[in-house]
Coordinates of C-alpha atoms in Angstrom, one line a residue:
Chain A
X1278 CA 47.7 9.7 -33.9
X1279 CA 48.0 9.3 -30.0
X1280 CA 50.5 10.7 -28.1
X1281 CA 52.2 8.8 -24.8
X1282 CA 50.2 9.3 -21.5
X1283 CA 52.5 10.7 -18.6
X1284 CA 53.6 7.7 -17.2
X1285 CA 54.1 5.6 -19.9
X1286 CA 57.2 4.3 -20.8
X1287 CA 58.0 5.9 -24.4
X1288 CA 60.4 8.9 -25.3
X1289 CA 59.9 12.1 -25.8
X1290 CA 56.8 12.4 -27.3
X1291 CA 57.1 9.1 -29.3
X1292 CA 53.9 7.6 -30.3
X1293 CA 52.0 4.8 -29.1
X1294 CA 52.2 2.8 -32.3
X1295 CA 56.1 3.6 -33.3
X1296 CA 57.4 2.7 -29.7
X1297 CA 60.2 0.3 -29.3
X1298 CA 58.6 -2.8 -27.2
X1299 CA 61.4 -4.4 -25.4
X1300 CA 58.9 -7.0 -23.3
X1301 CA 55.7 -8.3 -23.5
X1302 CA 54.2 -6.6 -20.0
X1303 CA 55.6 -3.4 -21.8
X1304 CA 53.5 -4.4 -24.5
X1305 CA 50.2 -5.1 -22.7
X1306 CA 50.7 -2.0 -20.5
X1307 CA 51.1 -0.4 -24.5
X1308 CA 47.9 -2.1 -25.4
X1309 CA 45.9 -1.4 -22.1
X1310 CA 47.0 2.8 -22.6
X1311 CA 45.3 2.5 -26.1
X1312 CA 42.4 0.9 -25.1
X1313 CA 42.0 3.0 -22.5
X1314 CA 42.6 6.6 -24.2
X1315 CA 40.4 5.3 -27.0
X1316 CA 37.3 5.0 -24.6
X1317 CA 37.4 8.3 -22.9
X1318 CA 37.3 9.5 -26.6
X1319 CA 34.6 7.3 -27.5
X1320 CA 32.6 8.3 -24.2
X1321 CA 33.2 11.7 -25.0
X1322 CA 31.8 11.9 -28.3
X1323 CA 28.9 9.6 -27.2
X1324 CA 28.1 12.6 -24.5
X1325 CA 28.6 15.1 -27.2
X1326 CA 26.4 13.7 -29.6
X1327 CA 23.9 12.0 -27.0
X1328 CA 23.5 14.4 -24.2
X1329 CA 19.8 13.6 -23.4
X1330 CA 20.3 9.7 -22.8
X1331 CA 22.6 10.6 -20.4
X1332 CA 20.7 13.0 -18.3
X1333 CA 17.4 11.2 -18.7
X1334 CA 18.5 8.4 -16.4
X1335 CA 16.9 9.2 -12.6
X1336 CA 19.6 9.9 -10.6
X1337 CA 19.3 8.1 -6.6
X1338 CA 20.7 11.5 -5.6
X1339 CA 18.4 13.9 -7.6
X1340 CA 16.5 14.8 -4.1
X1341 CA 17.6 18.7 -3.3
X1342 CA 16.6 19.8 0.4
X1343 CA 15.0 22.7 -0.9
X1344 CA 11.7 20.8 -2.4
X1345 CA 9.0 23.0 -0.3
X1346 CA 6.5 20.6 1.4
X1347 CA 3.0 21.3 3.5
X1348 CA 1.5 18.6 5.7
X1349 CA -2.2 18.1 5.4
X1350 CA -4.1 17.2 8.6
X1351 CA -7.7 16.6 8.0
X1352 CA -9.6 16.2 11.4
X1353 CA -12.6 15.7 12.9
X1354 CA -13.5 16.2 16.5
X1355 CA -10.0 16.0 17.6
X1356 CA -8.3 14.4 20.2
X1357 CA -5.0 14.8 22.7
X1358 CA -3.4 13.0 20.0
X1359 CA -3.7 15.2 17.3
X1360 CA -2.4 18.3 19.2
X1361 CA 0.7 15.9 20.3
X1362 CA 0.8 14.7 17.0
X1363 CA 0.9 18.9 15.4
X1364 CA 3.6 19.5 18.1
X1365 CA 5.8 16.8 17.3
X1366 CA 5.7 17.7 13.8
X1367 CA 6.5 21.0 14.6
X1368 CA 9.3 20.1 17.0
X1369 CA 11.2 18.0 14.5
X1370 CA 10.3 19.5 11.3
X1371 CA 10.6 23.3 12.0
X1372 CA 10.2 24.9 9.0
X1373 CA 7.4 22.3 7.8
X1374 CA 4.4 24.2 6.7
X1375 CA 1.2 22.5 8.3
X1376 CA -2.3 22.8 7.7
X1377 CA -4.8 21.4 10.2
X1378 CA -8.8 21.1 8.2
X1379 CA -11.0 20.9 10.4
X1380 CA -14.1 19.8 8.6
X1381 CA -16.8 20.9 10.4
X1382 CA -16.1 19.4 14.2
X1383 CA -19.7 20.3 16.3
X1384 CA -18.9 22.6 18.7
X1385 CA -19.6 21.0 21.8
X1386 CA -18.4 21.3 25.0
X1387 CA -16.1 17.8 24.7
X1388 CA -14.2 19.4 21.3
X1389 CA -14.0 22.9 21.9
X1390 CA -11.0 22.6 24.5
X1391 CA -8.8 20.8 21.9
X1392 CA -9.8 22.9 18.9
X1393 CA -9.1 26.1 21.3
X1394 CA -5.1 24.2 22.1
X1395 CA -5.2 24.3 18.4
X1396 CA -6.3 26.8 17.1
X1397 CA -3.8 28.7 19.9
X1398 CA -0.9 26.6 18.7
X1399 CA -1.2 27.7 15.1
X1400 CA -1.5 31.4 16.1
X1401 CA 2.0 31.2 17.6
X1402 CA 3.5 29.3 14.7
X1403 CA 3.6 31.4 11.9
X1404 CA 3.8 28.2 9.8
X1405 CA 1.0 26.6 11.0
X1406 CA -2.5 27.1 9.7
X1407 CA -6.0 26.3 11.0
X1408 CA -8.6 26.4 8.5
X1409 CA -12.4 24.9 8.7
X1410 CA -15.0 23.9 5.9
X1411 CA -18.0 25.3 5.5
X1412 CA -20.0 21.8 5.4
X1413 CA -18.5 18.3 6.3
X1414 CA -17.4 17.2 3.8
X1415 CA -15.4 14.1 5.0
X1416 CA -11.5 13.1 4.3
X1417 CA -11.6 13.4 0.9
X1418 CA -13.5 16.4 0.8
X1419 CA -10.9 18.3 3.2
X1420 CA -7.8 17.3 1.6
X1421 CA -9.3 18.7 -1.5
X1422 CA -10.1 22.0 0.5
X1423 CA -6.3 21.9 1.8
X1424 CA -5.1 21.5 -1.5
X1425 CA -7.3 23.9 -3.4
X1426 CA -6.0 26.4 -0.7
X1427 CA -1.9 25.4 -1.4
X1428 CA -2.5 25.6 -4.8
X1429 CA -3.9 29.3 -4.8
X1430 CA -1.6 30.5 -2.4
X1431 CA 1.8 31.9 -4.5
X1432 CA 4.0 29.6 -2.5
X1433 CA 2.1 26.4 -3.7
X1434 CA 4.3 23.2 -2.5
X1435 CA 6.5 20.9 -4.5
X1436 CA 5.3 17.9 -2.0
X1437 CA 2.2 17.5 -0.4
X1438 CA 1.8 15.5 2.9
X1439 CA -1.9 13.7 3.8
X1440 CA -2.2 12.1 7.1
X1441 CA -4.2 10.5 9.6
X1442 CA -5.5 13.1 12.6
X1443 CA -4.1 9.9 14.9
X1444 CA -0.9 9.1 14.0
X1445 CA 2.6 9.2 15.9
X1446 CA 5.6 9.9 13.3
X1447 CA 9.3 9.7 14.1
X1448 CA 11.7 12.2 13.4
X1449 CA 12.9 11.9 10.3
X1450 CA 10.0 10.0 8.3
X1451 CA 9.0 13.1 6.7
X1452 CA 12.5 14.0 5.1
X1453 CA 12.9 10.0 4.3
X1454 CA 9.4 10.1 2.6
X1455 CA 10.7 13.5 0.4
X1456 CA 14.1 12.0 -0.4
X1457 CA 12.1 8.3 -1.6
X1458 CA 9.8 10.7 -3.7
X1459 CA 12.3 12.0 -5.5
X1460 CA 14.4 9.0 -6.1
X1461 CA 12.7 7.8 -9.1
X1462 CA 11.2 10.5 -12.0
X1463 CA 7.9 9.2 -12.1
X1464 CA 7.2 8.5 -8.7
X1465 CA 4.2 10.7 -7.7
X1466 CA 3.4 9.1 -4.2
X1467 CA 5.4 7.5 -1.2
X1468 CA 3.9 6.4 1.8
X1469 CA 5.6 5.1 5.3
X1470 CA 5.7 1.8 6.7
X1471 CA 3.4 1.4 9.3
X1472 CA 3.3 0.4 12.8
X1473 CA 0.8 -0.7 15.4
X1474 CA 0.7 1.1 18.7
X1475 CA -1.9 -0.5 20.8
X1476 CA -0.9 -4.6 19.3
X1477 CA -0.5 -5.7 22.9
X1478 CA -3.9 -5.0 24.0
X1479 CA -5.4 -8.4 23.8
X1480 CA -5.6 -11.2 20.9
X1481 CA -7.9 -8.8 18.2
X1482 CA -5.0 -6.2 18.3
X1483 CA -2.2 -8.3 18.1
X1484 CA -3.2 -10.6 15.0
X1485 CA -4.1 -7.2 13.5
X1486 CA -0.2 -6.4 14.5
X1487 CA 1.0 -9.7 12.1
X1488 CA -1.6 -8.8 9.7
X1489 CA -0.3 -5.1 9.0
X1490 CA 3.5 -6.3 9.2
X1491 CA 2.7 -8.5 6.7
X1492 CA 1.0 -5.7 4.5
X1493 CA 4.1 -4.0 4.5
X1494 CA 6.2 -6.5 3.5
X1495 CA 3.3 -7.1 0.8
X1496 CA 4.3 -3.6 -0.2
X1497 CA 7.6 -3.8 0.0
X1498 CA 7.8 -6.5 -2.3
X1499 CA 5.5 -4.7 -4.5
X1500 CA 8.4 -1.5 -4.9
X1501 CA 9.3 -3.0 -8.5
X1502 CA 6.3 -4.7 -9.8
X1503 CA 3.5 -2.8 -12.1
X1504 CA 4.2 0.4 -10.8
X1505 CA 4.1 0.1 -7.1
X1506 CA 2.2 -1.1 -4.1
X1507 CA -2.1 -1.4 -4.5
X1508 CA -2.6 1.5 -1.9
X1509 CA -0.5 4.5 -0.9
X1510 CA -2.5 4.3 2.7
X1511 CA -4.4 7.1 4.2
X1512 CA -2.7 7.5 7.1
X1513 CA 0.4 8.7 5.6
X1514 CA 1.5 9.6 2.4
X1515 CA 3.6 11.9 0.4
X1516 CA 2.4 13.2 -3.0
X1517 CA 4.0 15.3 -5.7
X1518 CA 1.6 18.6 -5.9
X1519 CA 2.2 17.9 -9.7
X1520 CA 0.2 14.7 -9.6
X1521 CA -2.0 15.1 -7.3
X1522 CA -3.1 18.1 -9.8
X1523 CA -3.2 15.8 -13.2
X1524 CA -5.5 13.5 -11.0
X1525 CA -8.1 16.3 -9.9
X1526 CA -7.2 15.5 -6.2
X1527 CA -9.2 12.8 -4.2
X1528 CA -12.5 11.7 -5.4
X1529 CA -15.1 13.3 -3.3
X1530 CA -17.5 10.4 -0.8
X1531 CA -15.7 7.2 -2.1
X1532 CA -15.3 5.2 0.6
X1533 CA -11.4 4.2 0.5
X1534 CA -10.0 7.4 -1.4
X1535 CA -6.5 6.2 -1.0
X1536 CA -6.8 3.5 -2.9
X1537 CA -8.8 5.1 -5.5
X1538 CA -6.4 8.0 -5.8
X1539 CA -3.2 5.4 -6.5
X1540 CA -5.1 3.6 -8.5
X1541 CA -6.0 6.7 -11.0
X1542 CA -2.1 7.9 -10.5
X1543 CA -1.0 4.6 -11.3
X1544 CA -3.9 5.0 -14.7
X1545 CA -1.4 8.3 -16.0
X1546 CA 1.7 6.2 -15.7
X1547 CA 2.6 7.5 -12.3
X1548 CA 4.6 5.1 -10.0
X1549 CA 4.2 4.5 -6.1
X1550 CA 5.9 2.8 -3.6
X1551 CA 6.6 2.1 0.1
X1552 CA 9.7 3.8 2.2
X1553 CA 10.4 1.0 4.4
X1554 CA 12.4 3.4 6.6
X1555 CA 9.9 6.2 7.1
X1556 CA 7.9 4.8 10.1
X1557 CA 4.5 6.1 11.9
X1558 CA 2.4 4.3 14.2
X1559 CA -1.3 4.0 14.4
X1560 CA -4.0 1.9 16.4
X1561 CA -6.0 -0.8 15.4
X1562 CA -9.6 -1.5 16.1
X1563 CA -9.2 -3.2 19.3
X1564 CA -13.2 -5.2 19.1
X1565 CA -14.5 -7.7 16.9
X1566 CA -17.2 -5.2 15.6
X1567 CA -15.3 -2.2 15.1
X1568 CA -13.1 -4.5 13.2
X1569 CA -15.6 -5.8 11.1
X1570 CA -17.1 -2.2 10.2
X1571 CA -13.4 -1.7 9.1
X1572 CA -12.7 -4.4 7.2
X1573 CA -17.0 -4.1 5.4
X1574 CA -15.4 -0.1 4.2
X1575 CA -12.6 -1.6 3.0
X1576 CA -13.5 -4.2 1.0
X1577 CA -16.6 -2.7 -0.3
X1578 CA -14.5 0.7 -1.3
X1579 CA -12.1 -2.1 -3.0
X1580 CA -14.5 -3.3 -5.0
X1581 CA -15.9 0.1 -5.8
X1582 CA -12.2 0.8 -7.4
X1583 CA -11.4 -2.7 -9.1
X1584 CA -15.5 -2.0 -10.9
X1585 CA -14.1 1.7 -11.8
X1586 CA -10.9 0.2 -12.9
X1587 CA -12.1 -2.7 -15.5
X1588 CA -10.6 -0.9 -18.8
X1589 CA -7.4 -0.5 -17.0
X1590 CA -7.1 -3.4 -15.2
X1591 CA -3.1 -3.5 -14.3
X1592 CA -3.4 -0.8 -12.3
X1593 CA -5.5 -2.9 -9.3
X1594 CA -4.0 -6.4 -10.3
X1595 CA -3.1 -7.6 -7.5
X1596 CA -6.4 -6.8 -6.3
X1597 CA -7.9 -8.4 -8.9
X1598 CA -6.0 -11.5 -9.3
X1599 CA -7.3 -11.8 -5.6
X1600 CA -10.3 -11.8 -5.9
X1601 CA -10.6 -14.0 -8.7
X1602 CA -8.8 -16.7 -6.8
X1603 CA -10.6 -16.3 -4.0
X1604 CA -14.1 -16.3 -6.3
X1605 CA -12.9 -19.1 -7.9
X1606 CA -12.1 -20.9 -4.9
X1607 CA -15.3 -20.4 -3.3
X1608 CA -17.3 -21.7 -6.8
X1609 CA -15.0 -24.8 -6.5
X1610 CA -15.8 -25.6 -2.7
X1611 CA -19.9 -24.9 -3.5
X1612 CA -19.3 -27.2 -6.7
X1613 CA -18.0 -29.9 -4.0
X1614 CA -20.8 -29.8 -2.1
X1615 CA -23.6 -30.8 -4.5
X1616 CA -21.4 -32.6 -7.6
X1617 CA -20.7 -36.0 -6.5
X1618 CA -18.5 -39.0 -8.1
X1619 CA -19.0 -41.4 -6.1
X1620 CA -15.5 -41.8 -4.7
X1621 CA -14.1 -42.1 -7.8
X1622 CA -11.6 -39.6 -7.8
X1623 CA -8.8 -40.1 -9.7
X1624 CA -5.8 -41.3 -8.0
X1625 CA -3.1 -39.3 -10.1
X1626 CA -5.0 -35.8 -9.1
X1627 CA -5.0 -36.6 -5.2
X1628 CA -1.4 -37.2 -6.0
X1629 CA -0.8 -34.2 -7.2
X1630 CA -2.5 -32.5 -4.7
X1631 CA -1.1 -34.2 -1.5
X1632 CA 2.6 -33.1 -3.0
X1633 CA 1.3 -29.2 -3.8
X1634 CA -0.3 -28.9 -0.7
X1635 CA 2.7 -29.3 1.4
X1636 CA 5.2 -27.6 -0.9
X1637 CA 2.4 -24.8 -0.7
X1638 CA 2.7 -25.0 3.3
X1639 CA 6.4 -24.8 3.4
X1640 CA 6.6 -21.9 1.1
X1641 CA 3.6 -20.4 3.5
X1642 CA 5.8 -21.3 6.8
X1643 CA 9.3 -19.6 4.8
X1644 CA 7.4 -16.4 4.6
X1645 CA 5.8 -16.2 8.0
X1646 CA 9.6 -16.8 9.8
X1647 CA 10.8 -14.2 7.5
X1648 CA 7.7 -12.2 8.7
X1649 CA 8.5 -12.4 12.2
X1650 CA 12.4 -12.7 12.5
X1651 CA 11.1 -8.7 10.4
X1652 CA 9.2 -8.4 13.1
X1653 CA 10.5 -5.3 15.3
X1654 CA 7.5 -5.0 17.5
X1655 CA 7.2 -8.9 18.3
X1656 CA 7.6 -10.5 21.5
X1657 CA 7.3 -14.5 21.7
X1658 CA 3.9 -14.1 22.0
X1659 CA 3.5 -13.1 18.4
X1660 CA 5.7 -16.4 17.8
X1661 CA 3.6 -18.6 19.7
X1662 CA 1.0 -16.8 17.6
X1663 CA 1.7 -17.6 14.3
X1664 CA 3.4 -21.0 14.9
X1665 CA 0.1 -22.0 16.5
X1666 CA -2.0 -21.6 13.3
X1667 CA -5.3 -21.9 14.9
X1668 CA -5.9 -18.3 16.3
X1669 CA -4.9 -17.0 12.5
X1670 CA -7.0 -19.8 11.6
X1671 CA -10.4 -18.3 13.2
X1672 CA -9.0 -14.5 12.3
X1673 CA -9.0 -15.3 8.3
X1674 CA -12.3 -17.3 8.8
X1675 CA -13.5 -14.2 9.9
X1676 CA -12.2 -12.2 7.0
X1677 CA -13.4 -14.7 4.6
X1678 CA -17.0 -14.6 6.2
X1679 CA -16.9 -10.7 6.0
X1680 CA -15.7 -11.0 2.2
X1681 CA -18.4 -13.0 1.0
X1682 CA -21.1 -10.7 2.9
X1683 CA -19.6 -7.9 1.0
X1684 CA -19.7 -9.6 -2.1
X1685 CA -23.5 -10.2 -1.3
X1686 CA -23.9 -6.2 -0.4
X1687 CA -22.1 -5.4 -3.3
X1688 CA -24.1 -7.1 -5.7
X1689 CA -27.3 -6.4 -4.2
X1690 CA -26.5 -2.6 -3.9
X1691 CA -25.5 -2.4 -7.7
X1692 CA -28.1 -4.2 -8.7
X1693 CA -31.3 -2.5 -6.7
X1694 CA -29.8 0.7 -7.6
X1695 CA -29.8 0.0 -10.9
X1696 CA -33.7 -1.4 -10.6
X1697 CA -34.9 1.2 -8.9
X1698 CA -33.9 4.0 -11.5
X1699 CA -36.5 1.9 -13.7
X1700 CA -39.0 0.8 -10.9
X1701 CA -39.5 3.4 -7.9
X1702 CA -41.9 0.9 -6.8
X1703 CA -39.1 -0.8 -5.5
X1704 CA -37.9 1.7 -2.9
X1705 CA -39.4 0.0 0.1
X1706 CA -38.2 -3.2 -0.7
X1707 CA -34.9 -1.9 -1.3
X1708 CA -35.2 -0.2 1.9
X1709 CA -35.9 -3.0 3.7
X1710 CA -33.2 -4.8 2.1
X1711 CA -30.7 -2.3 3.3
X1712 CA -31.7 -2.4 7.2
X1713 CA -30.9 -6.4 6.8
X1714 CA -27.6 -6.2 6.0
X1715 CA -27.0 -3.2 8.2
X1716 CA -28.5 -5.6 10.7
X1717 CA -25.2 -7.7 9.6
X1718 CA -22.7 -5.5 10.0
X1719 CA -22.9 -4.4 6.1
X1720 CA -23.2 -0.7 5.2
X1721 CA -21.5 1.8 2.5
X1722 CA -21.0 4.5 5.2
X1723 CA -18.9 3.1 8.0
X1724 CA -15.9 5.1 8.2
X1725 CA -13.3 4.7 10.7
X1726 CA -13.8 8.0 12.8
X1727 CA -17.5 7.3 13.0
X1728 CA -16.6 3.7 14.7
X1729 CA -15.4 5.5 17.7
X1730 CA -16.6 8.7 17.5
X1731 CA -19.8 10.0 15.9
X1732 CA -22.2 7.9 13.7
X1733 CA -22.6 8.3 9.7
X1734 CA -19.2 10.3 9.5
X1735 CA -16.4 9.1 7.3
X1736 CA -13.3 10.4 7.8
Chain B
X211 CA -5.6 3.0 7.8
X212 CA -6.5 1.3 4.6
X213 CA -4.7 -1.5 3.1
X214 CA -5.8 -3.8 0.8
X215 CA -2.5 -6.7 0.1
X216 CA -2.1 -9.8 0.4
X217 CA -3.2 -10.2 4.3
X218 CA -6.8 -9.7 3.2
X219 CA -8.5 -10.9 -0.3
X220 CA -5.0 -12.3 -1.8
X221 CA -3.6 -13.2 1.5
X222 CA -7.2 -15.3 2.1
X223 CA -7.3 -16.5 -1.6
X224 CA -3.6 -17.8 -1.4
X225 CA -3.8 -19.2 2.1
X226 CA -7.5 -20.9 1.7
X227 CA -6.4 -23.7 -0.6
X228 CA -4.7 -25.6 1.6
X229 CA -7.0 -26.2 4.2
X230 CA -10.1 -26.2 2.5
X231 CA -8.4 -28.6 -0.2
X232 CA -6.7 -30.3 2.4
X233 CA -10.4 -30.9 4.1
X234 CA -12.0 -31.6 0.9
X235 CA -9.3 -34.2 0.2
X236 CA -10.4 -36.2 3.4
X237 CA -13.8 -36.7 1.9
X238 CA -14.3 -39.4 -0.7
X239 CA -15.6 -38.9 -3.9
X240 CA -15.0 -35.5 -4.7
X241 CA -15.1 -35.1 -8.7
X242 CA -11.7 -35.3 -10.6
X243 CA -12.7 -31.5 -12.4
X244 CA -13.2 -30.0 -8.9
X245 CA -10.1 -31.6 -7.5
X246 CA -8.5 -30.7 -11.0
X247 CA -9.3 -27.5 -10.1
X248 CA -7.6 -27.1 -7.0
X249 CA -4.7 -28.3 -8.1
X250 CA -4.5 -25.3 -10.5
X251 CA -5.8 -22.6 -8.2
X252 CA -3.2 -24.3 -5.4
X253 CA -0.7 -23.8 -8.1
X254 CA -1.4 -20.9 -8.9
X255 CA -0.9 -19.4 -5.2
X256 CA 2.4 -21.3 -4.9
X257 CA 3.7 -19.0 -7.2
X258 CA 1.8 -16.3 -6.2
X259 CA 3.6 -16.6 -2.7
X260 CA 7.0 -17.4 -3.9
X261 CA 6.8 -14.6 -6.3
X262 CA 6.2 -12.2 -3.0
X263 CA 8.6 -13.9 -1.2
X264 CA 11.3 -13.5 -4.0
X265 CA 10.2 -9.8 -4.6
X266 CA 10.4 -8.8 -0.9
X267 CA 13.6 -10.5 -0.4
X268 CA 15.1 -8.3 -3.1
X269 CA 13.4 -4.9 -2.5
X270 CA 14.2 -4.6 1.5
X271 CA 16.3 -2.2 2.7
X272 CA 19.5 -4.0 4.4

């Protein structure tokens, strides 16, 4: 039997259910105090008897400052940027453990005065480390040589951080990036939203500036759907040491690794996702070529992971689904140029069309005002820009012609590889085959540092 | 910095139906399957792009 709560209006220790009700409030407020000391008993005994459904729900505030972190820095032939970039870290992340990789940078006379700065810099900072690989061995290569060392060291990190040698971070992006890792349980990667430096440079630079904006917001929108964003980007990204260990680290000479390393977290039920408030900046190619060397990696590494991914194909959907559109699409617009009716189309279907078309447009011209009034880097130029159409126009038409080129390259490499395991009479033609496209812009081996740099690097 | 959303393949694939339709439609006698056909794939990025739009709206940070 329950016993009055203090407060209630009963008598000395009178219970609830034999107390004189002189009104009905007084018998509400009755009813309300046994409804109410009934469910702290139920919850009770549901905690008693149910302790693990309560603690196995993620908490938003399970992030202790304590998780131990080291920041990855894999570089070749270094620049300015990348001793500002070590110093900044430093400045606003004192007790951050850093580990610069050189892999192999020539010693010439142009990178030896940075490497000295340093190589210097780490000696005075306990907590800084300068190590170099025995053979080049590009990104992927010595992230796994960083990691390889952190994990046989006896302080091996809770959170490891992999970044771009050319980056610019902001104060507190690290700390966001730990606290987003740890706001979910099976999060294993966070990256930061990123930012152009050099978008005002001319028109190349500043449609890139859009286009990245608008791959954030792609990600962003991606936080809650099948298990995160499509790529946990290079330049900056956060990993539990935990998963980057179930994965066997980053897959040695693929030509994208970030993608391919979110795509096999995502394969052991890992999750991934954008923090929208941990920013870094980086630069964009700022000529048509560079770009297009860029943009050749990409999509060719792409399609290297949606091949690898076929018997798990959720994890790279949205990648798929793309490209099947897009395939489908260009079938369609071939099919139109060679099936004819006679301009007997049926009325109903251009109907249909003229009213999805437009709806289409305005859904198209909703997202690109929410994509600039986003927009913290645009000026009215970036308005004039986008509300212009054309210029975006010719940029896509460009993408689209560099797509279908690497569909070509990607076919023709898969398939004369596969010939000439069977026929190594085929080598020259194969050969020859390969200097063509390279004569088009198409190769497996452009990598972004070799772009401005040094040829056949990827980094 | 690698990316790989919608700006490129999807972002090409979802915004390529309406001008290459749209051009297509100003021809004559383009057959009813291939115009058929467009109105799916057209349909299909509709909801594509308001599914984005619906997502991002929801998943910002305010």
């Amino acid at each position: 039997m329950l016993h009055c709560l203090e407060g209630a209006s009963c008598v000395r220790g009178e219970s609830v259910t034999s107390m004189r009700v002189d009104c009905p409030i007084e018998l509400l407020y009755n009813h309300w105090l046994m409804f109410y000391s009934h469910t702290v008993l139920l919850i009770d005994l549901i905690k008693d008897y149910f302790p693990l459904n309560i603690k196995r729900q993620p908490s938003k505030n399970s992030y202790k400052k304590n998780y131990t972190s080291a920041i990855l820095i894999p570089t070749y032939c270094p620049t300015k940027t990348t001793y500002k970039l070590i110093k900044s870290i430093k400045r606003w992340n004192p007790e951050a453990r850093i580990i610069i990789i050189d892999d192999k940078t020539p010693l010439s006379k142009k990178n030896i005065p940075v490497l000295n700065r340093i190589k210097q810099f780490a000696k005075d900072n306990k907590n800084i480390k300068y190590i170099r690989t025995k053979n080049n061995s590009h990104k992927a290569g010595a992230l796994n040589y960083g990691i390889n060392k952190l994990l046989t060291t006896k302080n091996t990190p809770q959170i490891i951080f992999t970044l771009d040698d050319d980056v610019i971070v902001n104060k507190d992006t690290f700390n966001l990036m730990k606290k987003s890792l740890y706001s979910g349980r099976k999060i294993a990667a966070v990256c930061s939203f990123v930012r152009v430096i050099n978008k005002n440079v001319n028109l190349l630079t500043r449609l890139q500036g859009l286009e990245y904006h608008s791959f954030n917001l792609t990600k962003i929108a991606d936080n809650t759907f099948l298990n995160g964003p499509l790529v946990m980007q290079g330049m900056l990204t956060g990993f539990r040491t935990s998963a980057l260990k179930k994965v066997h680290g980053f897959t040695i000479g693929h030509l994208i690794e970030d993608y391919d390393i979110t795509a096999r977290l995502k394969g052991k039920g890992f999750k991934v996702k954008i923090e929208d408030r941990a920013q870094a900046w980086t630069e964009v190619p700022e000529s048509i070529g560079n770009l297009w060397k860029q943009r050749v990696r990409w999509t060719f590494g792409g399609l290297e992971v949606v091949k690898l991914s076929l018997n798990n194909i959720m994890v790279v959907f949205q990648d798929f689904l793309g490209h099947s559109i897009f395939i489908s699409l260009f079938i369609l617009i071939l099919l139109s140029l060679f099936i004819y009716n006679g301009g007997n189309s049926l009325e109903i279907e251009h109907k249909a069309l003229l009213v999805i078309i437009p709806f289409l447009y305005l859904i198209t011209s909703i997202y690109n005002i929410i994509l600039l009034t986003s927009y913290k880097d645009g000026d009215w130029k970036d308005w004039i820009l986008k509300l212009s159409i054309i210029p975006e126009l010719f940029y896509s038409d460009l993408l689209t012609i560099n797509l279908i080129g690497t569909y070509l390259f990607f076919i023709y490499k898969n398939i004369s590889e596969k010939l000439i395991k069977r026929f190594r009479n085929l080598l020259p033609i194969y050969n020859y085959g390969s200097k063509l496209f390279l004569k088009l812009g198409y190769s497996s081996d452009w990598g972004t540092k070799e772009i401005s740099k040094k040829g056949g690097i990827t980094i | 910095m690698t990316d790989y959303g919608k700006g490129s393949v999807l972002g090409a694939a979802t915004t390529l139906p309406t001008t290459s339709a749209g051009v297509l439609l100003l021809s004559n006698g383009i057959h009813p399957m291939i115009v058929l056909g467009f109105i799916i794939i057209s349909s299909i990025s509709t909801l594509i792009t308001i599914s984005y739009l619906f997502r991002y709206l929801k998943n910002r940070t305010k």
